[in-house]
Tab-separated table of C-alpha atoms in Angstrom:
chain	number	residue	atom	x	y	z
A	1	UNK	CA	-38.604	22.721	28.583
A	2	UNK	CA	-42.386	22.777	28.256
A	3	UNK	CA	-44.131	19.423	28.086
A	4	UNK	CA	-45.296	18.548	24.551
A	5	UNK	CA	-48.825	17.699	23.536
A	6	UNK	CA	-47.824	14.357	21.977
A	7	UNK	CA	-45.249	11.723	22.819
A	8	UNK	CA	-44.805	9.439	19.812
A	9	UNK	CA	-43.051	6.167	20.640
A	10	UNK	CA	-41.362	4.348	17.772
A	11	UNK	CA	-39.867	0.924	18.426
A	12	UNK	CA	-37.085	-0.011	16.022
A	13	UNK	CA	-34.804	-2.912	15.232
A	14	UNK	CA	-32.931	-2.881	11.929
A	15	UNK	CA	-35.705	-0.725	10.502
A	16	UNK	CA	-33.794	1.311	7.933
A	17	UNK	CA	-35.876	-0.035	5.028
A	18	UNK	CA	-39.135	1.482	6.286
A	19	UNK	CA	-38.260	4.082	8.919
A	20	UNK	CA	-37.969	6.974	6.465
A	21	UNK	CA	-41.723	6.924	5.790
A	22	UNK	CA	-42.444	6.893	9.523
A	23	UNK	CA	-40.208	9.889	10.169
A	24	UNK	CA	-41.458	11.855	7.166
A	25	UNK	CA	-45.098	11.389	8.185
A	26	UNK	CA	-44.363	12.901	11.609
A	27	UNK	CA	-42.389	15.785	10.135
A	28	UNK	CA	-45.316	16.625	7.847
A	29	UNK	CA	-47.846	16.934	10.675
A	30	UNK	CA	-49.567	20.287	10.985
A	31	UNK	CA	-49.280	19.870	14.764
A	32	UNK	CA	-45.578	19.903	15.653
A	33	UNK	CA	-45.915	20.016	19.458
A	34	UNK	CA	-44.305	16.585	19.592
A	35	UNK	CA	-41.515	14.653	21.258
A	36	UNK	CA	-40.408	11.537	19.409
A	37	UNK	CA	-39.102	8.679	21.530
A	38	UNK	CA	-37.190	5.910	19.775
A	39	UNK	CA	-36.795	2.567	21.535
A	40	UNK	CA	-34.176	0.558	19.700
A	41	UNK	CA	-33.446	-3.117	20.191
A	42	UNK	CA	-29.836	-3.007	18.991
A	43	UNK	CA	-29.989	-2.023	15.316
A	44	UNK	CA	-26.908	-2.514	13.146
A	45	UNK	CA	-28.258	-1.545	9.708
A	46	UNK	CA	-28.164	2.249	9.759
A	47	UNK	CA	-31.364	2.777	11.740
A	48	UNK	CA	-29.605	4.664	14.525
A	49	UNK	CA	-27.804	6.871	12.027
A	50	UNK	CA	-31.163	7.783	10.455
A	51	UNK	CA	-32.537	8.673	13.878
A	52	UNK	CA	-29.437	10.737	14.699
A	53	UNK	CA	-30.004	12.807	11.537
A	54	UNK	CA	-33.708	13.256	12.287
A	55	UNK	CA	-34.460	16.838	13.382
A	56	UNK	CA	-36.791	17.876	16.136
A	57	UNK	CA	-37.333	17.014	19.757
A	58	UNK	CA	-36.335	13.401	20.312
A	59	UNK	CA	-34.978	10.873	22.764
A	60	UNK	CA	-33.289	7.576	21.901
A	61	UNK	CA	-33.340	4.527	24.193
A	62	UNK	CA	-30.712	2.080	22.963
A	63	UNK	CA	-30.292	-1.686	23.308
A	64	UNK	CA	-33.679	-2.271	24.923
A	65	UNK	CA	-34.307	-6.013	25.101
A	66	UNK	CA	-37.077	-8.125	26.496
A	67	UNK	CA	-39.613	-8.048	23.669
A	68	UNK	CA	-42.008	-5.559	22.104
A	69	UNK	CA	-44.192	-5.111	25.194
A	70	UNK	CA	-41.218	-4.073	27.282
A	71	UNK	CA	-40.014	-1.755	24.513
A	72	UNK	CA	-43.398	-0.040	24.335
A	73	UNK	CA	-43.500	0.305	28.112
A	74	UNK	CA	-40.036	1.844	28.135
A	75	UNK	CA	-41.338	4.423	25.682
A	76	UNK	CA	-44.341	5.184	27.876
A	77	UNK	CA	-42.096	5.561	30.912
A	78	UNK	CA	-39.883	8.024	29.047
A	79	UNK	CA	-42.828	10.041	27.683
A	80	UNK	CA	-43.580	13.522	28.999
A	81	UNK	CA	-46.375	14.511	26.597
A	82	UNK	CA	-50.049	14.751	27.438
A	83	UNK	CA	-50.992	12.067	24.898
A	84	UNK	CA	-49.013	8.949	23.951
A	85	UNK	CA	-49.086	7.084	20.636
A	86	UNK	CA	-47.090	4.108	19.380
A	87	UNK	CA	-46.071	4.576	15.756
A	88	UNK	CA	-43.706	1.754	14.929
A	89	UNK	CA	-41.186	1.673	12.134
A	90	UNK	CA	-43.579	-0.275	9.883
A	91	UNK	CA	-46.259	2.414	10.269
A	92	UNK	CA	-46.800	5.986	9.126
A	93	UNK	CA	-49.550	8.566	9.543
A	94	UNK	CA	-52.157	8.518	6.806
A	95	UNK	CA	-52.451	12.298	6.434
A	96	UNK	CA	-50.739	15.465	7.582
A	97	UNK	CA	-53.502	16.552	9.967
A	98	UNK	CA	-53.735	13.398	12.105
A	99	UNK	CA	-52.242	14.872	15.273
A	100	UNK	CA	-54.196	18.108	14.904
A	101	UNK	CA	-57.441	16.172	14.485
A	102	UNK	CA	-56.707	13.935	17.475
A	103	UNK	CA	-55.820	16.894	19.712
A	104	UNK	CA	-59.091	18.588	18.777
A	105	UNK	CA	-61.031	15.436	19.636
A	106	UNK	CA	-59.349	15.125	23.032
A	107	UNK	CA	-60.151	18.769	23.770
A	108	UNK	CA	-63.774	18.626	22.655
A	109	UNK	CA	-64.756	15.320	24.275
A	110	UNK	CA	-62.429	15.241	27.309
A	111	UNK	CA	-61.771	11.518	27.040
A	112	UNK	CA	-58.765	9.425	28.042
A	113	UNK	CA	-58.239	7.801	24.654
A	114	UNK	CA	-58.985	8.352	21.002
A	115	UNK	CA	-58.647	5.969	18.088
A	116	UNK	CA	-59.417	5.796	14.395
A	117	UNK	CA	-59.014	3.220	11.664
A	118	UNK	CA	-55.923	1.982	9.835
A	119	UNK	CA	-55.207	1.233	6.234
A	120	UNK	CA	-53.102	-1.809	5.453
A	121	UNK	CA	-50.346	-1.551	2.866
A	122	UNK	CA	-49.773	-4.977	1.348
A	123	UNK	CA	-47.784	-5.783	-1.774
A	124	UNK	CA	-47.626	-2.090	-2.574
A	125	UNK	CA	-51.405	-1.624	-2.472
A	126	UNK	CA	-53.486	0.213	0.134
A	127	UNK	CA	-56.392	-1.935	1.302
A	128	UNK	CA	-59.549	0.002	2.253
A	129	UNK	CA	-60.104	0.010	6.014
A	130	UNK	CA	-62.758	-2.148	7.617
A	131	UNK	CA	-65.976	-0.404	8.582
A	132	UNK	CA	-65.659	0.958	12.118
A	133	UNK	CA	-68.089	-0.771	14.483
A	134	UNK	CA	-69.228	1.618	17.259
A	135	UNK	CA	-67.216	0.920	20.381
A	136	UNK	CA	-68.763	-0.441	23.528
A	137	UNK	CA	-67.128	-2.659	26.123
A	138	UNK	CA	-69.532	-5.474	25.243
A	139	UNK	CA	-68.871	-5.148	21.501
A	140	UNK	CA	-65.112	-5.187	22.019
A	141	UNK	CA	-65.202	-8.093	24.484
A	142	UNK	CA	-67.315	-10.043	21.994
A	143	UNK	CA	-64.797	-9.430	19.220
A	144	UNK	CA	-67.227	-7.411	17.094
A	145	UNK	CA	-65.514	-4.035	17.549
A	146	UNK	CA	-61.791	-3.694	16.994
A	147	UNK	CA	-59.222	-1.212	18.267
A	148	UNK	CA	-56.279	-0.907	15.825
A	149	UNK	CA	-53.171	-0.252	17.891
A	150	UNK	CA	-51.334	1.985	15.372
A	151	UNK	CA	-54.288	4.408	15.411
A	152	UNK	CA	-54.661	4.674	19.210
A	153	UNK	CA	-53.792	7.758	21.273
A	154	UNK	CA	-53.938	7.585	25.081
A	155	UNK	CA	-53.833	10.321	27.707
A	156	UNK	CA	-50.610	9.633	29.574
A	157	UNK	CA	-52.256	9.939	32.973
A	158	UNK	CA	-54.574	7.023	32.090
A	159	UNK	CA	-51.677	4.569	32.327
A	160	UNK	CA	-51.502	5.377	36.014
A	161	UNK	CA	-55.075	4.140	36.386
A	162	UNK	CA	-54.960	0.922	34.356
A	163	UNK	CA	-51.276	0.063	33.977
A	164	UNK	CA	-49.233	-0.452	30.838
A	165	UNK	CA	-48.643	-3.428	28.528
A	166	UNK	CA	-48.336	-6.899	30.048
A	167	UNK	CA	-44.718	-7.831	29.338
A	168	UNK	CA	-45.483	-11.559	29.538
A	169	UNK	CA	-47.554	-11.298	26.348
A	170	UNK	CA	-46.139	-11.491	22.833
A	171	UNK	CA	-49.179	-10.944	20.604
A	172	UNK	CA	-52.276	-9.805	22.509
A	173	UNK	CA	-50.768	-7.190	24.800
A	174	UNK	CA	-52.775	-4.445	23.126
A	175	UNK	CA	-56.096	-6.288	23.482
A	176	UNK	CA	-55.318	-6.834	27.153
A	177	UNK	CA	-54.735	-3.105	27.637
A	178	UNK	CA	-57.892	-2.102	25.732
A	179	UNK	CA	-59.944	-4.457	27.927
A	180	UNK	CA	-58.579	-2.754	31.026
A	181	UNK	CA	-58.840	0.754	29.650
A	182	UNK	CA	-62.250	0.319	28.023
A	183	UNK	CA	-63.747	-0.794	31.330
A	184	UNK	CA	-63.004	2.527	33.032
A	185	UNK	CA	-62.832	5.039	30.176
A	186	UNK	CA	-65.021	5.561	27.130
A	187	UNK	CA	-62.974	6.323	23.992
A	188	UNK	CA	-63.715	8.851	21.308
A	189	UNK	CA	-63.481	7.466	17.792
A	190	UNK	CA	-62.576	8.994	14.447
A	191	UNK	CA	-64.110	7.178	11.495
A	192	UNK	CA	-61.228	7.677	9.070
A	193	UNK	CA	-57.767	6.171	8.591
A	194	UNK	CA	-55.205	7.744	10.892
A	195	UNK	CA	-52.324	5.360	10.239
A	196	UNK	CA	-51.010	3.079	7.502
A	197	UNK	CA	-49.682	-0.313	8.623
A	198	UNK	CA	-47.391	-2.400	6.451
A	199	UNK	CA	-48.391	-6.054	6.351
A	200	UNK	CA	-45.468	-8.235	5.371
A	201	UNK	CA	-43.926	-11.576	6.184
A	202	UNK	CA	-42.030	-10.165	9.164
A	203	UNK	CA	-45.009	-8.498	10.844
A	204	UNK	CA	-45.821	-9.943	14.250
A	205	UNK	CA	-49.505	-9.754	13.370
A	206	UNK	CA	-48.943	-11.799	10.205
A	207	UNK	CA	-46.638	-14.492	11.593
A	208	UNK	CA	-47.646	-17.306	13.939
A	209	UNK	CA	-51.335	-16.535	13.513
A	210	UNK	CA	-52.512	-19.592	15.421
A	211	UNK	CA	-50.318	-18.771	18.427
A	212	UNK	CA	-51.546	-15.190	18.315
A	213	UNK	CA	-55.186	-16.285	18.363
A	214	UNK	CA	-54.519	-18.692	21.206
A	215	UNK	CA	-52.891	-15.966	23.286
A	216	UNK	CA	-55.768	-13.618	22.513
A	217	UNK	CA	-58.214	-16.248	23.789
A	218	UNK	CA	-56.297	-16.563	27.056
A	219	UNK	CA	-56.249	-12.775	27.465
A	220	UNK	CA	-59.967	-12.405	26.843
A	221	UNK	CA	-60.683	-15.217	29.278
A	222	UNK	CA	-59.062	-13.110	32.009
A	223	UNK	CA	-61.988	-10.703	31.712
A	224	UNK	CA	-64.755	-13.315	31.547
A	225	UNK	CA	-66.409	-11.970	34.702
A	226	UNK	CA	-66.542	-8.454	33.281
A	227	UNK	CA	-68.687	-9.462	30.298
A	228	UNK	CA	-69.630	-13.172	30.385
A	229	UNK	CA	-72.172	-13.024	27.558
A	230	UNK	CA	-69.740	-11.134	25.340
A	231	UNK	CA	-67.049	-13.715	26.035
A	232	UNK	CA	-69.443	-16.483	25.022
A	233	UNK	CA	-70.065	-14.723	21.718
A	234	UNK	CA	-66.336	-14.308	21.262
A	235	UNK	CA	-65.796	-18.051	21.837
A	236	UNK	CA	-68.026	-18.839	18.856
A	237	UNK	CA	-66.035	-16.448	16.668
A	238	UNK	CA	-62.785	-17.880	18.011
A	239	UNK	CA	-63.775	-21.447	17.109
A	240	UNK	CA	-64.678	-20.421	13.554
A	241	UNK	CA	-61.448	-18.463	13.054
A	242	UNK	CA	-59.278	-21.247	14.425
A	243	UNK	CA	-60.869	-23.751	12.058
A	244	UNK	CA	-60.075	-21.412	9.176
A	245	UNK	CA	-56.485	-20.856	10.329
A	246	UNK	CA	-55.841	-24.571	10.751
A	247	UNK	CA	-57.299	-25.253	7.312
A	248	UNK	CA	-55.047	-22.539	5.899
A	249	UNK	CA	-51.989	-24.013	7.624
A	250	UNK	CA	-52.859	-27.498	6.392
A	251	UNK	CA	-53.504	-26.466	2.804
A	252	UNK	CA	-50.881	-23.766	2.592
A	253	UNK	CA	-53.465	-21.449	1.016
A	254	UNK	CA	-54.720	-18.244	2.713
A	255	UNK	CA	-58.296	-18.456	3.984
A	256	UNK	CA	-60.488	-15.377	4.370
A	257	UNK	CA	-61.504	-14.718	7.993
A	258	UNK	CA	-64.417	-12.827	9.448
């Protein structure tokens, strides 16, 4: 069988409530040169039955334990496509031409990774995406530029150069990978939403915010020597955000962060 253009990795665990939107958004893509890899953590709610009924080229890895980083790495290891994306069961593509647009960008710019913006779906409302800050290693290391994981596409061969996700990390595994990848490969960016991410009480990015920020700090400190000035700038932002998070935790009222 010919290798596909895209390998889409979807990690699931009792995801029946949201998975239908994920699957439908892939089925609607104008580019259908896709293999869909499902990495399931032991679902018991009908998720696996939904995947079994899902048409198209697919592979299912069952009962994968060890956390989200390991699950994502298992998907990468199983992938055979030229480009790899992680589209989890809380996410779905924002339009039908996402994969076509990304493939065109890879072809025209010959880069190892491409990313766009995400829209957040919260309480049934789509929140406009943040303005995309032009990517540079310094801007990302300083915390000024962001790389939204659900909208990232990586050439599979690039993992052989920089490695995959650090399985010891619970929150900042994506930032760690972008710091490794961004050092050796310039990304191409697409200034439009590629993916919609559901923000809800069970989202890893929404829970344990203080722990997540603390882990992110430790990850960024690993790369201090790569961009010391940028890390110093990040430390100032980190201190401000942690004050806001602690005030939020103390008061029980959400605090806006910058």
